[in-house]
C-alpha cells in the first residue's frame, strides 16, 4: 500500500514559515560552536514540486494505544534549503575561545566564574593576531536523495520511536560561498553529509520522541478537547460582517435577502430547516426520510450525543425490544391457549392503556352493540401480526436503534442532541450507524408499503387512544402532545394508511388528503392480503367470535371503498360511548374496517 | 585597575630593570589601555599585605551570585622596595593608561641575574590553581612559566591543566621572545626592533632615556602556529612615539596589520595634558571592507597641584655638583627661557633639538610627580556601538574601581557588564 501525498498543499500553507521558524530555533539552541560568529539563519526553504514516495511495507501491531509499522520512503525531489551564517576565519580567535571552553568543560559548571581569568592568565597575549574576522557563508542544500526503510513503533506509554534501517541520505548537493576553493568545498560536503546522517539517525528520532511524549502523557480526551477548541475558535474567527463586504453601505442588503440569511443562520443554529427539508408537518417528532437523510449526509459528523442521551436510548430500546419480542413469541407460539389462559389478547399491544378496566367494559360493549364489527377488528391484527412482526423482530437490532433515536428523543432537533461540548463519543458513531440503518429501512419502506398490514397500522390507531372517526379534537390534541412510540421511517411508510382515517374523518390537511388518495389502493390490497393465509388460524384464536360471520364482514367491509364507508363509519361512531373518554382499547375497530 | 599581584609583578620588572615596553606584547599597550580597558564584572574585594619585602599574600572575595574567592601568594628573591601600600601607591602605577616609553634596554643588568618571582593562586570554590615562575636567566634573558590546573572534582569532570613557557631576550636595540603553550601545542615567536640612533646594545648609560630627540620608532612582528589545530597566526606592527615640540605632550602612533586577514589598524594616542589622554583607532579590513572607528578618553584628576619647586639659585659649583640629568634640566630651562625671550626655535642654537627635549622632560616629570586621586575612562566604537565607562580612584586608603559597559545600538539590552572592585593593601 502506498500513500499519495498532496505535496503542493504543503507549500501553500504556513508550513513553510512554520518550519523555518522551527529550524531557526533548533539550529540556534545550545552553545554556538566557536567556528561560527553569528547565528544560523534559514534564508530559503523550498519543499519542491515532487512528493516523496511513501510506502507501507508492513504493519505489525495495530491497536488503539500502540502501533508498529515498517515504511519505505523514497525521495528524489527538488527541495532545497539555504542557510546563512558567519564563519570565524581567524584560527587564533578560535584558539582563544577554545581555551576558555576547554576550561569550562573541565570545571564544575557552577564554578565557572574564575574561568576567564584563568584562561587569560595562561594563554599568550596575542597582539592583533587574534582579531576577529568573520566570513559570511551561504550554504545551499539541494538535490536531496533519500531512500530508506523506517520502522515506527508507537505505544501510548512509551511514545514514538523511529528507527532508520539504513543511512537515509543517498546523496546531497551542497553549494556554498567556498565553492571556488575546491578543498574547502570538499571538506564542507563531507562534513555536512556526516552531519545530516547524524541528524537523521539521532536528532530526528529524539525530537520526535520528545514530541510524542508530550502528547501521550496528556490524556487523549484533553487532546481532543484542545483540538476541538481550536477548531471552534477558528470558526468564530471567520465571521464576516456586512461592513466588510460593502463598507460604503453596510445595510445595503435587501430586506428579502436579509430575511433569507437570517433563516439560514438560525437554521444553522437550531437545525430546524425551513423549506423542503423538514420534519413531518403533522408531527414534529416524526422525521421524514428526506430530513433524516439530509441530516445523516450533511451533518452526522457534527452530531454529538452526551452519555446521558445514550443511556436514555438504551432504556427505551430495551423497553421496545421486550415489547416486540413478547408479541412475537406470543403470536408465533404453538400454544394459542397460552393467550387465552391469561386472558391476554393481541390487543395488549397498546401497553399504555388501562386495559383491565376497559377490556371488561369493551367486551360488554362490543357484545352489546357491534360485536360483529369488533370481532374482525380484533382478529385481523392477531392474524396479520405473524408475518410482519417477524420482519420487525428480525430487523430488531437495527430498527430498535433508530426508533428511539428519532422518536423518544423528543427534542431531536434541539440542541440537546448537538451538545455544545462537542465531545465525540460512541453516540456519534451510533448516529452514523443508524444513518445506514435508516437508509436501509427506507429501502424497506416501499416493500411494506406495497403490502401494508393492518397490525402494523394498528399501533398507530391504537396509540391514538381515540378513534379518529369519533373524536377529532382528541386526535389533534394527541398529535400535538404525544409522540408515537414507533415513529420512524418504517412507520413513515405506514403513515399513508394511517392518514386514511384522518381524511376519512375530516380531510383536514392537504397532505393527509393526498396520502389518503395514495393509500386508498393499498388499503384495498391489505384486506386481500391479510385475510388469505392466516384467516383460519386467527379466527380460532379469537374468543367467542363466529368465524364465518367475521369472514363475511371482513370481506364486505374490507372490499368496500372508503367513500362509501364514510357514512358507515359515522354511523358506527356513536356506538362507542367510551370514545369520548379517551380510553378506548384496541378492540375498537379500526375505522376502515368499520 | 591592576590586581595587587599584577602590580607586584610590574614592580618586580621595574626593580630588576626589565623593560616591558620593549616587548612586542606591549607595542599596542597604550591604545589597548585606553580603548579596551577591563570592566570589572563582579563585586570583588581584595585584601593584600606585605609580610616582608620578599613575600606578599592576598585574599580576594568575589560575588557573582555565588560567593567565590582566591588566595594568592607571591615571593621574590629580590626585595621589592618600590611596591607600596594602597595608601601611598600612585594611581598611575595601579591603573594602566598612557604608557610613556621609558628607557630602552634593561637597566642594571648584572645585579639581578637569578632574580626569581614565584606566584601561586588558588580559586575557591572551583579549586583552580594558577602558578607562575619568572626567572632572570642572564642580564638580557628572562624565563617565564605560567601554568594552570583544574582539579578533578566529583561529577565526572576530568581534571587538566595547561602550561605556557616564555623565553624572552631583551636588548636595547631589539627584543625576542619564544613562546610555547601546551594547549593545542601553540608555538609563538615575537620580536621587536628599535630603529634609529641612540639605541645601543649593552648596558645603557643612566639618563640616556630617550632617543636623539626623545622619539622612538619600533617595529615588530609575531608569528603563531598551533601545531595540533594547524592554525597559523601572524601580525606585524609599527610604533612611533614622540613628544610635542611645543607642549612636550607625549604622543604615540601605531600602525598594525594582520596580513593573513587583511586587517589594518592605526592608532593615535596623545596625552593632551597632565590629566587627559585621547586615543583614536581606525580599523580597516581590505578583504571585507569593514571599517571601524573607536575613541578612548582618559581623565585624571589630581588631588592638588603641588606648588612649583623653588628653583635654587645656581652658581657654577652648585651646577657642577648636580648630576647629569639635573644639569640637562637646568640647561634646558635656560634654553627654554632664551627661546621664549627671542621667540626663536631651539634649532637656532644649533643644538640637537634640546628645546623640545626639555619641554618633554618637563612634562614627564610633572606627570610623575602629580598625585592623582581618580581616573575616569571612557571608550566607544562606531561599528559596535559599545560604550564602556570605568572609574578608578582612591577613597581613603582603598583603591576602588567600578565600571559598566552598554551597547548603544542595542537598546533592548541593559547594561552588559558592571562591577565594583575594592582593594586594600598594607
mmCIF file of C-alpha atoms in Angstrom, chain A residues 219-419:
data_model
loop_
_atom_site.group_PDB
_atom_site.id
_atom_site.type_symbol
_atom_site.label_atom_id
_atom_site.label_comp_id
_atom_site.label_asym_id
_atom_site.label_seq_id
_atom_site.Cartn_x
_atom_site.Cartn_y
_atom_site.Cartn_z
ATOM 1 C CA UNK A 219 -4.970 12.265 28.115
ATOM 2 C CA UNK A 220 -6.499 11.754 24.736
ATOM 3 C CA UNK A 221 -9.674 13.407 25.900
ATOM 4 C CA UNK A 222 -7.755 16.517 26.691
ATOM 5 C CA UNK A 223 -6.029 16.299 23.353
ATOM 6 C CA UNK A 224 -9.313 16.045 21.501
ATOM 7 C CA UNK A 225 -10.824 18.815 23.515
ATOM 8 C CA UNK A 226 -7.933 21.069 22.687
ATOM 9 C CA UNK A 227 -8.235 20.250 19.038
ATOM 10 C CA UNK A 228 -11.936 20.963 19.038
ATOM 11 C CA UNK A 229 -11.475 24.165 20.910
ATOM 12 C CA UNK A 230 -9.006 25.297 18.317
ATOM 13 C CA UNK A 231 -11.438 24.354 15.619
ATOM 14 C CA UNK A 232 -14.197 26.264 17.342
ATOM 15 C CA UNK A 233 -12.011 29.302 17.715
ATOM 16 C CA UNK A 234 -11.243 29.139 14.048
ATOM 17 C CA UNK A 235 -14.916 29.057 13.245
ATOM 18 C CA UNK A 236 -15.608 32.006 15.450
ATOM 19 C CA UNK A 237 -12.846 33.994 13.869
ATOM 20 C CA UNK A 238 -14.243 33.554 10.397
ATOM 21 C CA UNK A 239 -17.220 35.766 10.963
ATOM 22 C CA UNK A 240 -17.902 38.115 8.103
ATOM 23 C CA UNK A 241 -19.594 41.413 8.634
ATOM 24 C CA UNK A 242 -21.718 43.227 6.120
ATOM 25 C CA UNK A 243 -19.467 46.133 6.785
ATOM 26 C CA UNK A 244 -16.540 44.209 5.396
ATOM 27 C CA UNK A 245 -18.387 43.237 2.263
ATOM 28 C CA UNK A 246 -19.626 46.661 1.386
ATOM 29 C CA UNK A 247 -18.101 49.279 3.596
ATOM 30 C CA UNK A 248 -19.971 52.132 1.968
ATOM 31 C CA UNK A 249 -23.480 50.864 2.520
ATOM 32 C CA UNK A 250 -23.365 48.358 5.308
ATOM 33 C CA UNK A 251 -27.109 47.943 5.316
ATOM 34 C CA UNK A 252 -27.393 47.903 1.557
ATOM 35 C CA UNK A 253 -28.695 44.390 1.517
ATOM 36 C CA UNK A 254 -32.311 43.914 0.584
ATOM 37 C CA UNK A 255 -34.764 43.007 3.338
ATOM 38 C CA UNK A 256 -35.702 39.831 1.491
ATOM 39 C CA UNK A 257 -32.157 38.640 1.308
ATOM 40 C CA UNK A 258 -31.640 39.624 4.867
ATOM 41 C CA UNK A 259 -34.631 37.536 5.840
ATOM 42 C CA UNK A 260 -33.333 34.559 3.957
ATOM 43 C CA UNK A 261 -29.940 34.928 5.504
ATOM 44 C CA UNK A 262 -31.465 35.143 8.926
ATOM 45 C CA UNK A 263 -33.409 31.967 8.275
ATOM 46 C CA UNK A 264 -30.272 30.250 7.151
ATOM 47 C CA UNK A 265 -28.367 31.483 10.121
ATOM 48 C CA UNK A 266 -30.990 30.324 12.558
ATOM 49 C CA UNK A 267 -31.301 27.049 10.719
ATOM 50 C CA UNK A 268 -27.671 26.512 11.321
ATOM 51 C CA UNK A 269 -28.148 27.078 14.999
ATOM 52 C CA UNK A 270 -31.254 25.009 15.582
ATOM 53 C CA UNK A 271 -31.183 22.629 12.669
ATOM 54 C CA UNK A 272 -34.842 23.447 12.191
ATOM 55 C CA UNK A 273 -34.616 23.742 8.492
ATOM 56 C CA UNK A 274 -37.273 25.571 6.599
ATOM 57 C CA UNK A 275 -38.352 24.789 3.060
ATOM 58 C CA UNK A 276 -38.105 21.328 1.619
ATOM 59 C CA UNK A 277 -36.286 19.714 4.395
ATOM 60 C CA UNK A 278 -38.341 19.397 7.485
ATOM 61 C CA UNK A 279 -39.813 17.061 9.946
ATOM 62 C CA UNK A 280 -43.307 15.868 9.439
ATOM 63 C CA UNK A 281 -45.629 18.744 9.396
ATOM 64 C CA UNK A 282 -48.259 16.993 11.295
ATOM 65 C CA UNK A 283 -45.994 15.598 13.864
ATOM 66 C CA UNK A 284 -42.744 17.274 14.536
ATOM 67 C CA UNK A 285 -41.402 14.279 16.263
ATOM 68 C CA UNK A 286 -41.662 12.135 13.210
ATOM 69 C CA UNK A 287 -38.726 12.527 10.988
ATOM 70 C CA UNK A 288 -39.286 12.364 7.338
ATOM 71 C CA UNK A 289 -36.929 10.267 5.370
ATOM 72 C CA UNK A 290 -35.567 13.109 3.426
ATOM 73 C CA UNK A 291 -34.968 15.036 6.572
ATOM 74 C CA UNK A 292 -33.115 12.233 8.211
ATOM 75 C CA UNK A 293 -31.171 11.507 5.096
ATOM 76 C CA UNK A 294 -30.239 15.087 4.861
ATOM 77 C CA UNK A 295 -29.071 15.169 8.401
ATOM 78 C CA UNK A 296 -27.186 11.985 8.039
ATOM 79 C CA UNK A 297 -25.458 13.031 4.872
ATOM 80 C CA UNK A 298 -24.700 16.542 5.746
ATOM 81 C CA UNK A 299 -24.186 16.675 9.376
ATOM 82 C CA UNK A 300 -23.955 13.431 11.135
ATOM 83 C CA UNK A 301 -20.276 14.138 11.606
ATOM 84 C CA UNK A 302 -21.221 17.014 13.724
ATOM 85 C CA UNK A 303 -23.763 15.240 15.839
ATOM 86 C CA UNK A 304 -22.596 14.815 19.333
ATOM 87 C CA UNK A 305 -24.573 12.962 21.892
ATOM 88 C CA UNK A 306 -23.847 13.098 25.524
ATOM 89 C CA UNK A 307 -23.606 9.991 27.589
ATOM 90 C CA UNK A 308 -26.927 10.707 29.268
ATOM 91 C CA UNK A 309 -28.627 10.701 25.928
ATOM 92 C CA UNK A 310 -27.158 7.393 25.231
ATOM 93 C CA UNK A 311 -28.374 5.855 28.442
ATOM 94 C CA UNK A 312 -31.808 7.089 27.736
ATOM 95 C CA UNK A 313 -31.731 5.427 24.376
ATOM 96 C CA UNK A 314 -30.690 2.151 25.811
ATOM 97 C CA UNK A 315 -33.534 2.218 28.222
ATOM 98 C CA UNK A 316 -36.054 2.884 25.541
ATOM 99 C CA UNK A 317 -34.551 0.360 23.265
ATOM 100 C CA UNK A 318 -34.880 -2.241 25.931
ATOM 101 C CA UNK A 319 -38.497 -1.433 26.510
ATOM 102 C CA UNK A 320 -39.302 -1.687 22.882
ATOM 103 C CA UNK A 321 -37.311 -4.796 22.385
ATOM 104 C CA UNK A 322 -39.054 -6.514 25.200
ATOM 105 C CA UNK A 323 -42.340 -5.375 23.919
ATOM 106 C CA UNK A 324 -41.773 -6.616 20.423
ATOM 107 C CA UNK A 325 -40.193 -9.896 21.294
ATOM 108 C CA UNK A 326 -43.005 -10.653 23.674
ATOM 109 C CA UNK A 327 -45.515 -10.094 20.942
ATOM 110 C CA UNK A 328 -43.528 -12.089 18.504
ATOM 111 C CA UNK A 329 -43.309 -15.109 20.707
ATOM 112 C CA UNK A 330 -46.860 -14.851 21.724
ATOM 113 C CA UNK A 331 -48.202 -14.966 18.241
ATOM 114 C CA UNK A 332 -45.765 -17.431 16.871
ATOM 115 C CA UNK A 333 -46.023 -19.657 19.830
ATOM 116 C CA UNK A 334 -47.652 -23.022 19.284
ATOM 117 C CA UNK A 335 -49.793 -22.619 22.259
ATOM 118 C CA UNK A 336 -52.703 -20.443 21.470
ATOM 119 C CA UNK A 337 -54.205 -21.348 24.797
ATOM 120 C CA UNK A 338 -51.456 -19.529 26.425
ATOM 121 C CA UNK A 339 -53.024 -16.369 25.319
ATOM 122 C CA UNK A 340 -56.390 -17.498 26.280
ATOM 123 C CA UNK A 341 -55.318 -18.765 29.654
ATOM 124 C CA UNK A 342 -54.014 -15.475 30.652
ATOM 125 C CA UNK A 343 -56.809 -13.681 29.100
ATOM 126 C CA UNK A 344 -54.400 -11.660 27.064
ATOM 127 C CA UNK A 345 -55.305 -10.879 23.573
ATOM 128 C CA UNK A 346 -53.110 -9.331 20.869
ATOM 129 C CA UNK A 347 -54.824 -6.138 21.648
ATOM 130 C CA UNK A 348 -52.459 -5.860 24.523
ATOM 131 C CA UNK A 349 -50.019 -4.298 22.141
ATOM 132 C CA UNK A 350 -51.005 -0.963 23.448
ATOM 133 C CA UNK A 351 -49.362 -1.053 26.728
ATOM 134 C CA UNK A 352 -50.167 2.314 27.950
ATOM 135 C CA UNK A 353 -53.790 1.720 28.076
ATOM 136 C CA UNK A 354 -55.609 0.878 31.166
ATOM 137 C CA UNK A 355 -56.504 -2.451 29.790
ATOM 138 C CA UNK A 356 -58.107 -4.279 32.616
ATOM 139 C CA UNK A 357 -60.555 -1.600 33.190
ATOM 140 C CA UNK A 358 -61.507 -1.351 29.597
ATOM 141 C CA UNK A 359 -61.499 -4.865 28.497
ATOM 142 C CA UNK A 360 -64.434 -5.851 30.557
ATOM 143 C CA UNK A 361 -66.276 -2.767 29.544
ATOM 144 C CA UNK A 362 -65.374 -3.116 25.935
ATOM 145 C CA UNK A 363 -66.196 -6.706 25.808
ATOM 146 C CA UNK A 364 -69.528 -5.928 27.126
ATOM 147 C CA UNK A 365 -69.904 -3.020 24.814
ATOM 148 C CA UNK A 366 -68.820 -4.939 21.815
ATOM 149 C CA UNK A 367 -71.026 -7.735 22.597
ATOM 150 C CA UNK A 368 -73.861 -5.346 23.030
ATOM 151 C CA UNK A 369 -73.593 -3.003 20.152
ATOM 152 C CA UNK A 370 -71.159 -4.004 17.489
ATOM 153 C CA UNK A 371 -69.909 -7.401 18.252
ATOM 154 C CA UNK A 372 -69.917 -8.056 14.560
ATOM 155 C CA UNK A 373 -67.656 -5.198 13.856
ATOM 156 C CA UNK A 374 -65.351 -5.681 16.740
ATOM 157 C CA UNK A 375 -64.581 -9.257 16.136
ATOM 158 C CA UNK A 376 -62.894 -8.883 12.762
ATOM 159 C CA UNK A 377 -61.035 -5.889 14.030
ATOM 160 C CA UNK A 378 -59.694 -7.853 16.886
ATOM 161 C CA UNK A 379 -58.886 -10.859 14.825
ATOM 162 C CA UNK A 380 -57.165 -9.138 11.978
ATOM 163 C CA UNK A 381 -54.292 -7.749 13.959
ATOM 164 C CA UNK A 382 -53.738 -11.025 15.625
ATOM 165 C CA UNK A 383 -53.542 -12.861 12.378
ATOM 166 C CA UNK A 384 -51.534 -10.346 10.471
ATOM 167 C CA UNK A 385 -49.156 -9.948 13.293
ATOM 168 C CA UNK A 386 -47.431 -13.125 12.352
ATOM 169 C CA UNK A 387 -45.802 -12.178 9.159
ATOM 170 C CA UNK A 388 -44.792 -8.522 9.502
ATOM 171 C CA UNK A 389 -43.988 -8.810 13.148
ATOM 172 C CA UNK A 390 -41.414 -11.337 12.223
ATOM 173 C CA UNK A 391 -39.927 -8.928 9.830
ATOM 174 C CA UNK A 392 -39.723 -6.381 12.510
ATOM 175 C CA UNK A 393 -38.210 -8.666 15.017
ATOM 176 C CA UNK A 394 -35.632 -9.811 12.553
ATOM 177 C CA UNK A 395 -34.643 -6.335 11.932
ATOM 178 C CA UNK A 396 -34.969 -5.618 15.524
ATOM 179 C CA UNK A 397 -31.488 -4.530 16.418
ATOM 180 C CA UNK A 398 -31.408 -2.029 13.629
ATOM 181 C CA UNK A 399 -34.895 -0.815 13.861
ATOM 182 C CA UNK A 400 -34.760 -0.588 17.519
ATOM 183 C CA UNK A 401 -31.743 1.583 17.205
ATOM 184 C CA UNK A 402 -33.222 4.223 15.117
ATOM 185 C CA UNK A 403 -36.575 4.191 16.644
ATOM 186 C CA UNK A 404 -35.638 5.645 19.947
ATOM 187 C CA UNK A 405 -33.271 7.970 18.261
ATOM 188 C CA UNK A 406 -35.921 9.619 16.278
ATOM 189 C CA UNK A 407 -38.949 9.298 18.424
ATOM 190 C CA UNK A 408 -38.018 9.113 22.028
ATOM 191 C CA UNK A 409 -35.680 11.980 21.834
ATOM 192 C CA UNK A 410 -38.461 14.394 21.836
ATOM 193 C CA UNK A 411 -36.247 17.349 21.150
ATOM 194 C CA UNK A 412 -34.366 15.749 18.346
ATOM 195 C CA UNK A 413 -33.871 18.950 16.527
ATOM 196 C CA UNK A 414 -32.946 20.992 19.517
ATOM 197 C CA UNK A 415 -29.525 21.442 20.902
ATOM 198 C CA UNK A 416 -29.525 18.556 23.328
ATOM 199 C CA UNK A 417 -28.680 16.243 20.540
ATOM 200 C CA UNK A 418 -25.896 18.500 19.472
ATOM 201 C CA UNK A 419 -24.385 19.335 22.756
#
